[in-house]
Short mmCIF file of C-alpha atoms and ligand atoms in Angstrom, two decimals:
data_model
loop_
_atom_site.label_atom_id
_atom_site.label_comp_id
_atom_site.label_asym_id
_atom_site.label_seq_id
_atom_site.Cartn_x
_atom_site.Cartn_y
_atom_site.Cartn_z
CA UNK A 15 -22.64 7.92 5.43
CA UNK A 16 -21.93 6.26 1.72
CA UNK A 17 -20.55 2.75 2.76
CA UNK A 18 -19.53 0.71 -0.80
CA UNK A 19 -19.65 -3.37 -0.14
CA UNK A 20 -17.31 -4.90 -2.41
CA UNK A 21 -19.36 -8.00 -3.17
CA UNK A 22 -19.03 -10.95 -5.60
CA UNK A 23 -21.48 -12.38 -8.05
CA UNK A 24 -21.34 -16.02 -7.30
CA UNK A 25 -21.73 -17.66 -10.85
CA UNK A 26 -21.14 -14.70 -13.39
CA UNK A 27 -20.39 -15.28 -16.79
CA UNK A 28 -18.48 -12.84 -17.43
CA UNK A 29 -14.83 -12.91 -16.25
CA UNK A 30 -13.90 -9.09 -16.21
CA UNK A 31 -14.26 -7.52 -12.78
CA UNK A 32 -16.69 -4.37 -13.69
CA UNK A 33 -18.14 -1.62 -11.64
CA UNK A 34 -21.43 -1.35 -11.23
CA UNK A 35 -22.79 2.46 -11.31
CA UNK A 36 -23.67 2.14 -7.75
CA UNK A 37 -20.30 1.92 -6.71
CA UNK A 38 -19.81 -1.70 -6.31
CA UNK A 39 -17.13 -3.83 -7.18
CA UNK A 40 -18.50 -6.90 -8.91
CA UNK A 41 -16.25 -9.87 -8.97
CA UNK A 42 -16.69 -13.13 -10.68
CA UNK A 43 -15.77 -16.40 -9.76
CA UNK A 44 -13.30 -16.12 -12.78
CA UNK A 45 -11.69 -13.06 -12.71
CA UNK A 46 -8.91 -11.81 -15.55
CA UNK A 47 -6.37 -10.11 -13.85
CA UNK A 48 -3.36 -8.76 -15.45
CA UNK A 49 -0.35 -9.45 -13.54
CA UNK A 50 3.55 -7.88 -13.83
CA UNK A 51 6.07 -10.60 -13.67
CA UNK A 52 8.52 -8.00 -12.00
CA UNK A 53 11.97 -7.54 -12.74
CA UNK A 54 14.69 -9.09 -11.00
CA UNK A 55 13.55 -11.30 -8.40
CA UNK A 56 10.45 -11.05 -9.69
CA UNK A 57 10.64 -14.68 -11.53
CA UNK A 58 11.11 -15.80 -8.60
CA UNK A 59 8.46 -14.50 -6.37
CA UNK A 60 5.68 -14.19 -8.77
CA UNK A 61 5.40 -18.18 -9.57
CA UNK A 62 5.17 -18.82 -5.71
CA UNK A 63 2.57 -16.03 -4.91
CA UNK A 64 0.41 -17.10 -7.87
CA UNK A 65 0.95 -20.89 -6.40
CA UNK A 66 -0.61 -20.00 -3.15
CA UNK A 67 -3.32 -18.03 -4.27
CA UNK A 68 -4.83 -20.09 -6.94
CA UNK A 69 -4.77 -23.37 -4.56
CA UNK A 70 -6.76 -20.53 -2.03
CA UNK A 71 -8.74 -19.63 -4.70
CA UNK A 72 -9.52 -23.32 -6.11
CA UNK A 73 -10.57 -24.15 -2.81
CA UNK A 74 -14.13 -22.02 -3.17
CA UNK A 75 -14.48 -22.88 -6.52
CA UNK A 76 -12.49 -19.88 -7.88
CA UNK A 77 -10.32 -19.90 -11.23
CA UNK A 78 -8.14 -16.52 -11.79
CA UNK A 79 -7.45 -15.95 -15.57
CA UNK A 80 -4.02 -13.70 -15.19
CA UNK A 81 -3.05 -12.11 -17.77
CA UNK A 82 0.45 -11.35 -18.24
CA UNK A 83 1.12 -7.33 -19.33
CA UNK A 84 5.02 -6.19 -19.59
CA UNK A 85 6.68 -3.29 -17.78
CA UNK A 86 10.04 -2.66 -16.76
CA UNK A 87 13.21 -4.36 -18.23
CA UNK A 88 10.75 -7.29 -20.09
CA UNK A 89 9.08 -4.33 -21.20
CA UNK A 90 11.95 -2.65 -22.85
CA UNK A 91 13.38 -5.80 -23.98
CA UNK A 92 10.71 -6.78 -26.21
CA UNK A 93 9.05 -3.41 -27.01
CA UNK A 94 11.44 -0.31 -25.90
CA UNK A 95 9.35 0.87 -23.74
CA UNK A 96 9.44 0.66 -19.87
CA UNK A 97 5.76 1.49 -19.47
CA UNK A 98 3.49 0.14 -22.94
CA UNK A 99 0.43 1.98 -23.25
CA UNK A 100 -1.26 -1.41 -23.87
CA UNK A 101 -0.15 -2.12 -20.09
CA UNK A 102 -2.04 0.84 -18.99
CA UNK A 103 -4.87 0.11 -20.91
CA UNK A 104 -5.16 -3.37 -19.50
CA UNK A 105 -5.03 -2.03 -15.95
CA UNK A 106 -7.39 0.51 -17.15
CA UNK A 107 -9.41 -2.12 -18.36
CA UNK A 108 -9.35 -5.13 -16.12
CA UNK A 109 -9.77 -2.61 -13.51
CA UNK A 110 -7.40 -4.70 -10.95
CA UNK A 111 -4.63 -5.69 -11.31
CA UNK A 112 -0.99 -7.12 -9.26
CA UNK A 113 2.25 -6.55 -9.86
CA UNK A 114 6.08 -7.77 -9.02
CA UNK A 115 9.03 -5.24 -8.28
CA UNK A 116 10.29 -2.86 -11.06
CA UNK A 117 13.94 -1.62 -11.78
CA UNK A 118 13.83 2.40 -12.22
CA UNK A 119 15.28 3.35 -15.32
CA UNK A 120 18.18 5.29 -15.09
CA UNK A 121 18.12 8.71 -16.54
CA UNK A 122 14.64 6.96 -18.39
CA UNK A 123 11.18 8.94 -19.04
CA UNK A 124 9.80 8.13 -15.79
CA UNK A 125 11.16 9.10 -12.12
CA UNK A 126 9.89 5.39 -11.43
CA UNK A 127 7.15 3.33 -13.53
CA UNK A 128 5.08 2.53 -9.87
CA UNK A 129 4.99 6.39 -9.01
CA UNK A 130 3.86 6.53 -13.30
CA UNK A 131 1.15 3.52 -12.34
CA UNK A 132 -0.45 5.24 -9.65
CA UNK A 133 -0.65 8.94 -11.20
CA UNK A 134 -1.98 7.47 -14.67
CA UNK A 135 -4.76 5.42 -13.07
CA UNK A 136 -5.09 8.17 -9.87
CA UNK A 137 -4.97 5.54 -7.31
CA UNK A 138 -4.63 8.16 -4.65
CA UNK A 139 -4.55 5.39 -1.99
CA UNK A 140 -1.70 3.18 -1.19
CA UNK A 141 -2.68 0.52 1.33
CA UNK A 142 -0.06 -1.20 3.41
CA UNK A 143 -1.72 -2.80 6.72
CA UNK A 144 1.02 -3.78 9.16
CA UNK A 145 0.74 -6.87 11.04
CA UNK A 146 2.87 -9.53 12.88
CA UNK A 147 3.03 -13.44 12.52
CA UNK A 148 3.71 -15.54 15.33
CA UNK A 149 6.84 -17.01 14.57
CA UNK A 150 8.44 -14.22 12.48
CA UNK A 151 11.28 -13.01 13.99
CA UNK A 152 11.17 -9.15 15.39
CA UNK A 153 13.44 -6.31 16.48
CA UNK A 154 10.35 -5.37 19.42
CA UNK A 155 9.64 -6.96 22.16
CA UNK A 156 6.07 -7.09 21.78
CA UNK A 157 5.85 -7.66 17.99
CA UNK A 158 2.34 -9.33 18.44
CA UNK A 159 0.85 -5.50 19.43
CA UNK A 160 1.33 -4.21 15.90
CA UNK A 161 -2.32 -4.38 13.61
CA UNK A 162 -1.90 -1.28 11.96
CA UNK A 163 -3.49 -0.51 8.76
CA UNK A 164 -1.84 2.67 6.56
CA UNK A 165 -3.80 5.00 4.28
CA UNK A 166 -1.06 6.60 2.74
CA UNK A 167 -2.38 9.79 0.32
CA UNK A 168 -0.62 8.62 -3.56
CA UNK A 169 -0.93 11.68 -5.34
CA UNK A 170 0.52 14.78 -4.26
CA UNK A 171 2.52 16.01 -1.43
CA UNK A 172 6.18 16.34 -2.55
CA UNK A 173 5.85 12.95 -4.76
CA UNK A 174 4.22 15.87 -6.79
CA UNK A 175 7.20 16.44 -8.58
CA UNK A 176 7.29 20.23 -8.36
CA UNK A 177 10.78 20.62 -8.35
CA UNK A 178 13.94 22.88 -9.10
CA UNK A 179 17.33 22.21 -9.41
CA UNK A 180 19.31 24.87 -7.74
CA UNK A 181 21.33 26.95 -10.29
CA UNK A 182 18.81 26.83 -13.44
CA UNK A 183 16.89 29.65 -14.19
CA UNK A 184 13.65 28.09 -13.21
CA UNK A 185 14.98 27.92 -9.97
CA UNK A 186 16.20 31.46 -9.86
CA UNK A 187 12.72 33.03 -11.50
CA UNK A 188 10.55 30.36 -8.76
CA UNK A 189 13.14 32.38 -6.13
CA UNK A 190 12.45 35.77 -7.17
CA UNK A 191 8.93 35.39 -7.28
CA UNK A 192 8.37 34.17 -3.62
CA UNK A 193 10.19 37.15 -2.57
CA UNK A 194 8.57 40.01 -4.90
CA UNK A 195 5.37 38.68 -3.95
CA UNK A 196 5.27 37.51 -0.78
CA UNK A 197 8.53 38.83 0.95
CA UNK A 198 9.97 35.04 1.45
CA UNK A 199 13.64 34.66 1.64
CA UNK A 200 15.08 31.70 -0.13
CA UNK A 201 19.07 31.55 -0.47
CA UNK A 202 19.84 31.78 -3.79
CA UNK A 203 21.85 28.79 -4.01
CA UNK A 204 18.49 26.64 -2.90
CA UNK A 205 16.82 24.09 -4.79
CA UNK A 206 12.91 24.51 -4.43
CA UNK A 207 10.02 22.23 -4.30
CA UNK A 208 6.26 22.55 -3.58
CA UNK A 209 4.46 20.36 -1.57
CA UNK A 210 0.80 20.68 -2.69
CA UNK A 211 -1.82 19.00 0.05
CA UNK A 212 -5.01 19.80 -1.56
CA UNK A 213 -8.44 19.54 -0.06
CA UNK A 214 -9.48 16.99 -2.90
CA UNK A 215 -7.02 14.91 -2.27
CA UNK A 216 -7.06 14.96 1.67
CA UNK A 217 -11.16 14.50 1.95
CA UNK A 218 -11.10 11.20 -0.47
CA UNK A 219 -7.88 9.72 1.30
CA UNK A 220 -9.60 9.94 5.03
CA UNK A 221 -12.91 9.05 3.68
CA UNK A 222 -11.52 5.62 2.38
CA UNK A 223 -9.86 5.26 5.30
CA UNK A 224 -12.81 5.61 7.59
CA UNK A 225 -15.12 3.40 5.28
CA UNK A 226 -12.00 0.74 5.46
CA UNK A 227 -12.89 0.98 9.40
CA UNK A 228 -16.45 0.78 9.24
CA UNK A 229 -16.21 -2.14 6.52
CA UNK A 230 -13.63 -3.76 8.72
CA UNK A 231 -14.81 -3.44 12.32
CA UNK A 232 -11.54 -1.41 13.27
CA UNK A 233 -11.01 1.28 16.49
CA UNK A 234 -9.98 3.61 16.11
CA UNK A 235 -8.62 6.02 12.83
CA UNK A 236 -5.57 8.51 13.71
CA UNK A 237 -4.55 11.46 11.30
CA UNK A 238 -0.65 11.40 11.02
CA UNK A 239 0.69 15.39 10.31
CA UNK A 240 3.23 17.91 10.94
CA UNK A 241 0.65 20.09 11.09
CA UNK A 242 1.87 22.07 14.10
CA UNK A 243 5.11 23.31 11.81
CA UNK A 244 3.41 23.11 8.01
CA UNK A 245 0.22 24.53 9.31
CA UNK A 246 -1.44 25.17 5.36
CA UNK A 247 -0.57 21.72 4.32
CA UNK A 248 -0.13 19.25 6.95
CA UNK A 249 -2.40 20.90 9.61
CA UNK A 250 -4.88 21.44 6.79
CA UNK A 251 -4.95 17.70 6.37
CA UNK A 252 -5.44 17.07 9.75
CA UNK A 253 -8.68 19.63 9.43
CA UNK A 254 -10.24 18.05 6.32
CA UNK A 255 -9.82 14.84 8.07
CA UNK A 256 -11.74 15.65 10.81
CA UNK A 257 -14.37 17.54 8.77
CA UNK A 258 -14.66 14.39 6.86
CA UNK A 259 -15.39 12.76 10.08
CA UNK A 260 -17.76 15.18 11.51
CA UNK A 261 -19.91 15.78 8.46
CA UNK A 262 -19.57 12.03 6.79
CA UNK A 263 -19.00 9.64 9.53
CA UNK A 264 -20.77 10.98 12.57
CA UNK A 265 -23.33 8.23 13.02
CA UNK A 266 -20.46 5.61 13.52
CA UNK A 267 -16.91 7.48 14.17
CA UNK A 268 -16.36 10.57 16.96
CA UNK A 269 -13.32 12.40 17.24
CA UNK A 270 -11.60 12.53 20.62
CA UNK A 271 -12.43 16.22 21.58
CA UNK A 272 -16.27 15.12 21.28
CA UNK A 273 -16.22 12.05 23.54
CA UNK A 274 -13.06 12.42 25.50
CA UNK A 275 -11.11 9.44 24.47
CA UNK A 276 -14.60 7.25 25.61
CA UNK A 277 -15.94 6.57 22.04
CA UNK A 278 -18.28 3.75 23.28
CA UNK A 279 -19.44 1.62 19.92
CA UNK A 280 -18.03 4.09 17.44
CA UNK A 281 -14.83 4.48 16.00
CA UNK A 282 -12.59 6.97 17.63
CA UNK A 283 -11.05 9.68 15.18
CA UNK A 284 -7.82 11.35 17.00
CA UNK A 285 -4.54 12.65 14.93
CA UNK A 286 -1.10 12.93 16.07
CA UNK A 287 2.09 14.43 15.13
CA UNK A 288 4.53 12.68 13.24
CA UNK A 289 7.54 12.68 15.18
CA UNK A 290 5.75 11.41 17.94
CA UNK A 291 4.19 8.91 16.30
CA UNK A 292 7.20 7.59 15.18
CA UNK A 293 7.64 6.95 18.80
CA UNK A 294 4.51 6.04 20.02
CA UNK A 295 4.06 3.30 17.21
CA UNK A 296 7.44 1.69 19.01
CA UNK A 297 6.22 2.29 22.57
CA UNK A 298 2.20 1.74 22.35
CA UNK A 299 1.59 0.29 18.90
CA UNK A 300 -2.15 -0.81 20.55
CA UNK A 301 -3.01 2.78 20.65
CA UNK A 302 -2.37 2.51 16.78
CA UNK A 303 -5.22 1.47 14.62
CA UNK A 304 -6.00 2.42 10.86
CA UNK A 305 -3.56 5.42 9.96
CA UNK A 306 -4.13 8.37 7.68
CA UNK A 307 -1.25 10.00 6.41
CA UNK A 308 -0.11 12.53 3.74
CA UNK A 309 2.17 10.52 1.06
CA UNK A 310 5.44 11.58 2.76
CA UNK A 311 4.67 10.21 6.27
CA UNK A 312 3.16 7.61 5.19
CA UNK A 313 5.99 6.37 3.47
CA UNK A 314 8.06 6.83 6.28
CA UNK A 315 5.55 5.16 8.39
CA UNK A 316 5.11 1.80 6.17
CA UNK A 317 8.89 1.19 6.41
CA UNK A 318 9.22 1.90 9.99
CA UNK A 319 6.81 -0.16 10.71
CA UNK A 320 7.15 -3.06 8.29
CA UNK A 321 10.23 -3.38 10.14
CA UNK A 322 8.63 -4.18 13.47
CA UNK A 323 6.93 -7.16 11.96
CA UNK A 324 9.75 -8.76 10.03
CA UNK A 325 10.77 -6.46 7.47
CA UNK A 326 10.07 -6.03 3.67
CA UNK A 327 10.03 -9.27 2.42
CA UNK A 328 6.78 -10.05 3.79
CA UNK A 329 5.39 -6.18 3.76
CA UNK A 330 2.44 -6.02 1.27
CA UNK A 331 1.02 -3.15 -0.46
CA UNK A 332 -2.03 -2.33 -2.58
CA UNK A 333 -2.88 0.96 -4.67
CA UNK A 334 -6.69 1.82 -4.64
CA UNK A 335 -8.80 4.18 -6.45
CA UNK A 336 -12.12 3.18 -4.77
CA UNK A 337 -14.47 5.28 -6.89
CA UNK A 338 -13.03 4.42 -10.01
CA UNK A 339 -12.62 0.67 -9.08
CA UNK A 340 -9.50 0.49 -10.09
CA UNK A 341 -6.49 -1.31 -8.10
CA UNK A 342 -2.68 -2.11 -8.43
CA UNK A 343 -1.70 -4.70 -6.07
CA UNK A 344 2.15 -4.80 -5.16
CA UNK A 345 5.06 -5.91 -3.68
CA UNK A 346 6.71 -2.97 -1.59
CA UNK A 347 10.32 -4.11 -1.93
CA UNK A 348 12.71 -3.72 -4.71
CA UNK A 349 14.04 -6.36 -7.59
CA UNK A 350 16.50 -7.25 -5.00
CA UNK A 351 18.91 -7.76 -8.34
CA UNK A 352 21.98 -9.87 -6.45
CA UNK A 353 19.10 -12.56 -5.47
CA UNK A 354 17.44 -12.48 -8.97
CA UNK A 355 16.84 -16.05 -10.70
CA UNK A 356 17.82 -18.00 -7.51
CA UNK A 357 14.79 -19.02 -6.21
CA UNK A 358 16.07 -17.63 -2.18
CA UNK A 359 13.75 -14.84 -1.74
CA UNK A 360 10.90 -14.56 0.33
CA UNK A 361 7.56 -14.50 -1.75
CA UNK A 362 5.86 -13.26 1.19
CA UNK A 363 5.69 -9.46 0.55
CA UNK A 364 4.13 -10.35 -3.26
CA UNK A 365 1.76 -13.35 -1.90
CA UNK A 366 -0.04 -10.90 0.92
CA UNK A 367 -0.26 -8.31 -1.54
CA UNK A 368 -2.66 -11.07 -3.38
CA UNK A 369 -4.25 -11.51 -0.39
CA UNK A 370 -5.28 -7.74 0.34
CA UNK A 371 -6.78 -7.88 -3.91
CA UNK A 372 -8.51 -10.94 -2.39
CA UNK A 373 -10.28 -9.67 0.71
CA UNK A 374 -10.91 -6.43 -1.73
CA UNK A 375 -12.78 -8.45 -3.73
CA UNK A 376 -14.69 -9.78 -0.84
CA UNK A 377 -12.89 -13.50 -0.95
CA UNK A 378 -12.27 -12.89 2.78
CA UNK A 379 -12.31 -17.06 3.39
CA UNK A 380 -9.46 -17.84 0.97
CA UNK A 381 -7.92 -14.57 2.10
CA UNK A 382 -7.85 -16.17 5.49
CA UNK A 383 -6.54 -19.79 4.71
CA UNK A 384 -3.75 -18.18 3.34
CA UNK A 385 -2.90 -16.13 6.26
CA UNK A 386 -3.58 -19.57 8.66
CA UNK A 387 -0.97 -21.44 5.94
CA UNK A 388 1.43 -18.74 6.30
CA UNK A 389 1.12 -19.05 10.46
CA UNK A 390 1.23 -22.65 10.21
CA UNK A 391 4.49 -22.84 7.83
CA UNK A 392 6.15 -19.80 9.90
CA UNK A 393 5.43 -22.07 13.07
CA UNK A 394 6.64 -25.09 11.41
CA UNK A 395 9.95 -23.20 11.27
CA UNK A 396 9.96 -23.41 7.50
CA UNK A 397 11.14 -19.92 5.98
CA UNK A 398 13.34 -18.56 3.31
CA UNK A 399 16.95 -16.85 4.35
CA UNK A 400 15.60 -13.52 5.80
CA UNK A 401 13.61 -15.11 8.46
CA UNK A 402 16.21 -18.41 8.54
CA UNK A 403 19.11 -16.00 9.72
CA UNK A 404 17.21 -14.67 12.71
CA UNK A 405 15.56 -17.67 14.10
CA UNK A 406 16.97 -20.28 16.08
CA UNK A 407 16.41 -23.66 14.42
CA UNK A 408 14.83 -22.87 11.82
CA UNK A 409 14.80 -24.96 8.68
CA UNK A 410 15.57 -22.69 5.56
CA UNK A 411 13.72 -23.19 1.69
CA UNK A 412 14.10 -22.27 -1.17
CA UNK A 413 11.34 -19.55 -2.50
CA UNK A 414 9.57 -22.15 -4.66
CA UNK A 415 9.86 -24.98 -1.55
CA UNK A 416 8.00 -21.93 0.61
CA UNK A 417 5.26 -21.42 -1.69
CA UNK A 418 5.03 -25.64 -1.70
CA UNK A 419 4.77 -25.86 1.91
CA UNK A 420 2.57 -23.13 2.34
CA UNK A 421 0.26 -25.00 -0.40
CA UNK A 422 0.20 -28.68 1.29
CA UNK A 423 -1.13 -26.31 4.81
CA UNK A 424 -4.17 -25.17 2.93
P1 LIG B 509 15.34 -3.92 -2.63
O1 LIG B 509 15.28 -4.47 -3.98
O2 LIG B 509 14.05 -3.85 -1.88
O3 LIG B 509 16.38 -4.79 -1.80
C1 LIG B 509 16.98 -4.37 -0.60
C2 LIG B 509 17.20 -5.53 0.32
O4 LIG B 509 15.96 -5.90 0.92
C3 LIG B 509 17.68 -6.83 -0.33
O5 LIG B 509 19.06 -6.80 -0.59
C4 LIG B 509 17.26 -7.83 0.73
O6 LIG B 509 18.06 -7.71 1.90
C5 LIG B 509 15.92 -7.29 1.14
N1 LIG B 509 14.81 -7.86 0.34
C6 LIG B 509 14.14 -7.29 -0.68
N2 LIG B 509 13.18 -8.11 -1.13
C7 LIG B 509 13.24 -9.21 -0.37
C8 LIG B 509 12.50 -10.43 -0.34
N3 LIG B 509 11.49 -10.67 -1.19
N4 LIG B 509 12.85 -11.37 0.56
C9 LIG B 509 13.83 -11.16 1.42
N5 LIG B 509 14.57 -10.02 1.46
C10 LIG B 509 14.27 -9.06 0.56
O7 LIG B 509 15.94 -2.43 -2.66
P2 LIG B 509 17.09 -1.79 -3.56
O8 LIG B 509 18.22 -2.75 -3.67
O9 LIG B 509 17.30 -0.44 -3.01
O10 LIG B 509 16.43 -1.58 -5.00
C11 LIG B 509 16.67 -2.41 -6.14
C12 LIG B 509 15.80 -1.93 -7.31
O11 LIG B 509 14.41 -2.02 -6.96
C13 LIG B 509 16.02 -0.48 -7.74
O12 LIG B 509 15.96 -0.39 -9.14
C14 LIG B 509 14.82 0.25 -7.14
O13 LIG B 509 14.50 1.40 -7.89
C15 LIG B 509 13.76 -0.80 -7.27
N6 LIG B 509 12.62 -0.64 -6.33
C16 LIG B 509 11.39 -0.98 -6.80
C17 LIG B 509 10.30 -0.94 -5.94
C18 LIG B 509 8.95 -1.33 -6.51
O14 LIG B 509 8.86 -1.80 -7.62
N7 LIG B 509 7.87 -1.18 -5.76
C19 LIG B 509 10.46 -0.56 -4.62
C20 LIG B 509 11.75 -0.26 -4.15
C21 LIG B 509 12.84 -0.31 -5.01
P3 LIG B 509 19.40 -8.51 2.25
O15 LIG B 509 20.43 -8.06 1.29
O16 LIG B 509 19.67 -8.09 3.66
O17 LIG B 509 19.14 -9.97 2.16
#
C-alpha cells in the first residue's frame, strides 16, 4: 500500500510549499499561501480566522506569508473578471491555498467560481470532517457521537454539468438518440442530464479516503451509494471502492464480508445505502467513521450532518488533489450578504477550514491548540449570535471579539 506522509522541513529557506517527486508535501516554516478575502461576510470572517491561526502558528515558531489573490465581486470590481487567471495561477503555483465565501454571478461565465476552482485545479476531493464541540448547541441528543470524516468525489457525478434544457433541440436530438439506440423512453417534454461516475474518478476518491484512515488511526471507512437503484454508476462506485480496498489496502483495511464485522487491528471497509444512511447517521452516528461518497451524496451528507454539530457557521471544508499537491481550503457557507461588514458572524466555519490546511501540512500541535481554544471559549459561553440564540446564558461577541478570545486561550 502507497501511504504519502505530509511532512515539514523544519528550517527551509524557501517559503513556497513544493512537492517533492516522491509524493510528499514539503512545508516550510514560512509558507506563502494565497488567501480569498471572500465576498460578503467575508471581511469579516477572514481577519478573525487569520487572527487565530497565525497566534497558533507563532506559537511553534511558524510565520504564514498570505498572499492576497481576488475572486468574486473584488475580483470584478477591480479587474472584470470573477475568476483572474493570475488567481488560478497562484493556486496553481503556491500549490495551497484558503479561501472566504463567493457570491455566484448571476447569469455570469461560471455556474459558481468554487465548482470553477475545483475543476481547473482537479481537486477531486472535498473534505468536510464532521465533529461536535462540547458546548455547541445541537438539534441531537447525543451530539458528542458524531466524528465523521466525508470524502466527497469533486469532479463528476451530476456536478458534471451534462445538461439539457427541455424544449431545445439538444434536448430533443439527446432524446431521440436514447431511444433509436437503446430503446429508452424519455417524455419529450424532459430535461436530460448525465451523471458520469467513472472508474478514475471513483478508485482515487476511496484511495484518499482509506490513506486519510491509515494516516489518521480511524475505524472504520463506509462507501455511501444508491447503488441498489443506479446499479452502473452508484453500485459501480461501491465496487471500485471495494476493489480499491482489496487490491490496495489489504494489509491494513478488510471489508465486512471478509471478517464478519470483527476487523480486529484493521480498518473495517463496509458501504451502505444512502437513504439509510441518512438515518443511521441520526440514530447510530458511532457506527459512522470516514465516509466515501459520490459528489451528490456527499453533499447531501455534509449538510445533514453539519447540522447535527451546530450548523454551517462552524462547518469546515477543504478541496484536495493529493497527487498533484494541490489544495483549496474553504468555508462551506455562503457570503451571508444581510450580515456582511458587521462584524456578527461566526468565523468558525473559515478558522477550522485553516485548521484542516494545518494538520495537512503536518502542523498537527497548532492544529490542536486551536481546537482546545475553540472548546475552551465555547465552554466559557463566549459565542457569536448563531450559537448565542440557542444557549442558555450565554454571553454573545462580536466576530472580531470571538477571534480575540479564542487568541488570549492559546
Ligand atoms: P449563506 O450565505 O450560507 O447563508 C445562509 C444562512 O446561514 C445565513 O443567513 C445565516 O443564518 C447562516 N450563516 C451563514 N454563514 C454563517 C456564519 N459564518 N455564521 C453564522 N451563521 C451563518 O447561504 P445563501 O444566503 O443561500 O447564499 C448567499 C450567497 O453565497 C449566494 O451568492 C450563494 O451562491 C453563495 N454561496 C457560496 C458558497 C461558497 O462560496 N462556498 C456556498 C454557499 C453559497 P441566519 O440567517 O439564520 O442567521
Amino acid at each position: 500500500m502507497l501511504t504519502r506522509a505530509v511532512i515539514t522541513r523544519l528550517g527551509c529557506m524557501s517559503t513556497k510549499i513544493t512537492m517533492a517527486p516522491t509524493g510528499v508535501l514539503l512545508v516550510p516554516n514560512d509558507p506563502i499561501i494565497p488567501y480569498i478575502e471572500g465576498d460578503g461576510i467575508g471581511v469579516d470572517i477572514w481577519p478573525a480566522a487569520r487572527r487565530v491561526l497565525d497566534a497558533a502558528a507563532a506559537k511553534y515558531g511558524r510565520h504564514i506569508s498570505w498572499k492576497e489573490v481576488l475572486a468574486g465581486e473584488k475580483a470584478f470590481k477591480e479587474t472584470g473578471e470573477w475568476l483572474p487567471e493570475e488567481t488560478v495561477e497562484a493556486f496553481r503555483d503556491h500549490l495551497i491555498g484558503i479561501k472566504g465565501p463567493l457570491t455566484t454571478p448571476v447569469g455570469g461565465g461560471f455556474r459558481s467560481l468554487n465548482v470553477a476552482l475545483r475543476q481547473l485545479l482537479d481537486l477531486y476531493v472535498c473534505l468536510r470532517p464532521v465533529r461536535w464541540f462540547a458546548g455547541v448547541p445541537s438539534p441531537v441528543v447525543h451530539p458528542e457521537k458524531v466524528d465523521m470524516v466525508i470524502f466527497r468525489e469533486n469532479t463528476e457525478d451530476v456536478y458534471a454539468g451534462l445538461e439539457l434544457q427541455e424544449g431545445t433541440e439538444e434536448a430533443r436530438r439527446l432524446i431521440a438518440f436514447v431511444q433509436e439506440e437503446f430503446g429508452w423512453t424519455v417524455r419529450a417534454d424532459s430535461g436530460i442530464g448525465i451523471k458520469p461516475i467513472s472508474e478514475t474518478g471513483s478508485k482515487r476518491l476511496v484511495r484518499a479516503a482509506l490513506q486519510y484512515a491509515v494516516r489518521r488511526h480511524r475505524r472504520s471507512v463506509t462507501f455511501m451509494h444508491k447503488g441498489n437503484i443506479q446499479k452502473f454508476t452508484e453500485g459501480a462506485f461501491r465496487s471500485w471502492g471495494y476493489e480499491v480496498a482489496r487490491d490496495e489496502f489489504s494489509d491494513v483495511a478488510v471489508s465486512w464480508e471478509d471478517c464478519d464485522g470483527q476487523p480486529g487491528d484493521k480498518i473495517l471497509v463496509k458501504d451502505a445505502i444512502a437513504d439509510i444512511t441518512f438515518q443511521q447517521v441520526l440514530t447510530r452516528p458511532d457506527e459512522f467513521d470516514v465516509i466515501a461518497a459520490t459528489n451528490l451524496n456527499g453533499d447531501y451528507l455534509s449538510d445533514a450532518l453539519a447540522a447535527q454539530v451546530g450548523g454551517i457557521g462552524i462547518a469546515p471544508g477543504g478541496n484536495i488533489n493529493y497527487v498533484t499537491g494541490h489544495g483549496v481550503f474553504e468555508a462551506t457557507h455562503g457570503t451571508a450578504p444581510k450580515y456582511a461588514g458587521q462584524d456578527k458572524v461566526n468565523p468558525g466555519s473559515l478558522l477550522l477550514s485553516g485548521v484542516l490546511m494545518f494538520e495537512h501540512f503536518g502542523w498537527q500541535e497548532a492544529a490542536d491548540d486551536i481546537i482546545a481554544a475553540l472548546e475552551r471559549t465555547i465552554a466559557d459561553k463566549i459565542v457569536t449570535y448563531d450559537f448565542a440564540r440557542l444557549m442558555e446564558g450565554a454571553r454573545e461577541v462580536r466576530c472580531s471579539q470571538f477571534a480575540d478570545a479564542m487568541v488570549e486561550r492559546l
